Amino acid sequence: MKDRQAMVHKSRARSSSLFLMELIFAILFFSVASAVCVEFFVKAHLLSRDSDALSRAVNECAGAAEIICTSNGLPEGVDLLAQQYPEGDYPELPAESGPAETAEVRLYYDDSFAACGQETAAYVLDIHMEQAERMIEATLEMREGSGGQEAESSVYRLQVGHHIARRTDDSEG
């Protein structure tokens, strides 16, 4: 009878340790699975955020490009941008000494892509415009960062060309 009790006791010990091992493996499996799922959710969130920033950057660059393309020259294009985005950095263009050939404009946006000042900027739109004859070439680049001197990561880049049509009231003939 004693042998039988010892066998039952050993059998229970083996089944308890087996159950404990299964429980440890199950916890380990679910821990690894949850870590993988959290990583997927984080990557999905980052991808969504980057996609949203790209979409908004495209819209802002296209809007600024449309403003440039409605102008009749480089000074007028800079003036139109200054009217629409008063908090940007604008160049001093020559008044009457001749037509400006290049201009650099910098516009600032907060993290929700609303126009703002440099102090609260999360994104910067750099616009480089050149005028030759009756053609304006512009490069617009939206970058992440506060507009400091260091190179920030580029979100979107757009190049546009605008031919300035001759008008009947043009003095150039």
Coordinates of C-alpha atoms in Angstrom, one line a residue:
M1 CA 0.0 0.0 0.0
K2 CA 2.9 2.3 0.7
D3 CA 4.3 1.7 -2.7
R4 CA 1.0 2.6 -4.3
Q5 CA 0.8 5.9 -2.3
A6 CA 4.4 6.8 -3.4
M7 CA 3.5 6.1 -7.1
V8 CA 0.4 8.3 -6.8
H9 CA 2.4 11.1 -5.1
K10 CA 5.2 10.9 -7.9
S11 CA 2.5 10.9 -10.6
R12 CA 0.9 14.1 -9.1
A13 CA 4.3 15.8 -8.8
R14 CA 5.1 15.0 -12.5
S15 CA 1.7 16.2 -13.6
S16 CA 2.0 19.4 -11.5
S17 CA 5.5 20.2 -12.9
L18 CA 4.2 19.4 -16.5
F19 CA 1.3 21.8 -15.9
L20 CA 3.7 24.5 -14.6
M21 CA 5.9 24.1 -17.7
E22 CA 2.9 24.4 -20.0
L23 CA 1.8 27.5 -18.2
I24 CA 5.3 29.0 -18.4
F25 CA 5.5 28.3 -22.2
A26 CA 2.0 29.8 -22.7
I27 CA 3.0 33.0 -20.8
L28 CA 6.2 33.2 -22.8
F29 CA 4.4 32.7 -26.1
F30 CA 1.8 35.4 -25.3
S31 CA 4.6 37.8 -24.1
V32 CA 6.4 37.4 -27.4
A33 CA 3.2 37.7 -29.4
S34 CA 2.2 40.8 -27.6
A35 CA 5.6 42.4 -28.1
V36 CA 5.4 41.7 -31.8
C37 CA 1.8 43.2 -31.9
V38 CA 2.9 46.3 -30.1
E39 CA 5.8 46.7 -32.6
F40 CA 3.3 46.5 -35.5
F41 CA 1.0 49.1 -33.9
V42 CA 3.9 51.5 -33.3
K43 CA 5.1 51.1 -36.9
A44 CA 1.5 51.6 -38.2
H45 CA 1.2 54.7 -36.1
L46 CA 4.5 56.1 -37.4
L47 CA 3.5 55.3 -41.0
S48 CA 0.2 57.0 -40.6
R49 CA 1.8 60.1 -39.1
D50 CA 4.4 60.3 -41.9
S51 CA 1.6 59.8 -44.5
D52 CA -0.4 62.6 -43.0
A53 CA 2.6 64.9 -43.0
L54 CA 3.3 64.1 -46.6
S55 CA -0.3 64.7 -47.6
R56 CA -0.3 68.1 -45.8
A57 CA 3.1 69.0 -47.2
V58 CA 1.9 68.3 -50.8
N59 CA -1.2 70.5 -50.2
E60 CA 0.9 73.4 -48.8
C61 CA 3.5 73.2 -51.5
A62 CA 0.8 73.1 -54.2
G63 CA -0.9 76.1 -52.7
A64 CA 2.2 78.1 -52.6
A65 CA 3.1 77.0 -56.2
E66 CA -0.4 78.2 -57.3
I67 CA 0.2 81.6 -55.8
I68 CA 3.6 81.9 -57.6
C69 CA 2.0 80.8 -60.9
T70 CA -0.6 83.6 -60.7
S71 CA 2.1 86.3 -60.5
N72 CA 3.4 88.5 -63.3
G73 CA 6.9 88.5 -62.1
L74 CA 9.2 87.6 -59.2
P75 CA 8.5 90.7 -57.1
E76 CA 4.8 90.2 -57.4
G77 CA 5.1 86.5 -56.6
V78 CA 6.9 87.4 -53.4
D79 CA 4.3 90.1 -52.5
L80 CA 1.5 87.6 -53.1
L81 CA 3.2 85.1 -50.8
A82 CA 3.7 87.7 -48.2
Q83 CA 0.0 88.6 -48.3
Q84 CA -1.0 85.0 -47.8
Y85 CA 1.7 84.0 -45.3
P86 CA 2.6 87.2 -43.4
E87 CA 4.8 85.4 -40.8
G88 CA 7.3 84.1 -43.3
D89 CA 10.8 85.4 -44.1
Y90 CA 11.0 87.4 -47.3
P91 CA 13.9 88.9 -49.2
E92 CA 14.5 92.6 -49.8
L93 CA 13.9 93.0 -53.5
P94 CA 15.2 95.9 -55.5
A95 CA 12.5 98.5 -56.1
E96 CA 13.2 100.3 -59.4
S97 CA 16.8 99.3 -60.2
G98 CA 15.7 96.4 -62.3
P99 CA 13.9 93.1 -62.1
A100 CA 14.9 90.7 -59.4
E101 CA 16.5 87.5 -60.7
T102 CA 16.3 85.3 -57.6
A103 CA 14.4 85.3 -54.3
E104 CA 14.5 83.0 -51.3
V105 CA 11.3 82.7 -49.2
R106 CA 10.9 80.7 -46.0
L107 CA 7.5 79.9 -44.6
Y108 CA 6.9 78.2 -41.2
Y109 CA 4.2 75.7 -40.1
D110 CA 3.3 74.2 -36.7
D111 CA 2.8 70.4 -36.2
S112 CA -0.8 70.7 -37.6
F113 CA 0.5 72.6 -40.7
A114 CA -1.0 75.9 -39.7
A115 CA 1.1 78.9 -40.7
C116 CA 3.1 80.2 -37.7
G117 CA 6.2 82.0 -36.7
Q118 CA 9.7 80.5 -36.6
E119 CA 9.5 80.1 -32.8
T120 CA 6.7 77.5 -32.9
A121 CA 7.6 75.9 -36.3
A122 CA 7.7 72.2 -36.7
Y123 CA 7.9 72.3 -40.5
V124 CA 9.6 74.8 -42.9
L125 CA 8.8 75.5 -46.5
D126 CA 11.8 76.8 -48.4
I127 CA 11.0 78.4 -51.7
H128 CA 13.7 79.3 -54.2
M129 CA 12.5 81.3 -57.2
E130 CA 14.5 82.4 -60.2
Q131 CA 13.2 84.6 -63.1
A132 CA 14.8 84.6 -66.5
E133 CA 13.1 86.5 -69.3
R134 CA 9.4 85.7 -69.0
M135 CA 9.8 82.5 -67.0
I136 CA 9.7 81.9 -63.3
E137 CA 11.3 78.6 -62.0
A138 CA 10.6 77.7 -58.4
T139 CA 11.7 74.9 -56.1
L140 CA 9.6 74.3 -53.0
E141 CA 10.8 72.0 -50.3
M142 CA 9.0 71.2 -47.1
R143 CA 11.3 70.1 -44.4
E144 CA 10.8 68.9 -40.8
G145 CA 12.5 71.1 -38.3
S146 CA 12.4 74.6 -36.8
G147 CA 14.2 76.3 -39.7
G148 CA 17.7 76.3 -38.1
Q149 CA 20.9 76.1 -40.0
E150 CA 21.3 72.4 -39.8
A151 CA 19.7 70.2 -42.5
E152 CA 16.5 68.7 -41.5
S153 CA 14.7 65.7 -43.1
S154 CA 12.9 66.6 -46.3
V155 CA 9.2 65.7 -46.4
Y156 CA 8.3 66.8 -50.0
R157 CA 10.0 68.7 -52.9
L158 CA 8.2 70.3 -55.8
Q159 CA 9.6 72.1 -58.9
V160 CA 7.4 74.4 -60.9
G161 CA 7.8 76.6 -63.9
H162 CA 5.5 79.5 -64.8
H163 CA 5.6 81.4 -68.1
I164 CA 4.6 85.0 -67.7
A165 CA 2.2 85.7 -70.5
R166 CA 2.5 89.0 -72.4
R167 CA -0.4 91.2 -72.0
T168 CA -1.7 93.9 -74.3
D169 CA -0.9 96.6 -71.7
D170 CA 2.7 95.4 -71.2
S171 CA 5.2 98.1 -71.8
E172 CA 7.9 95.6 -73.0
G173 CA 6.2 95.3 -76.4

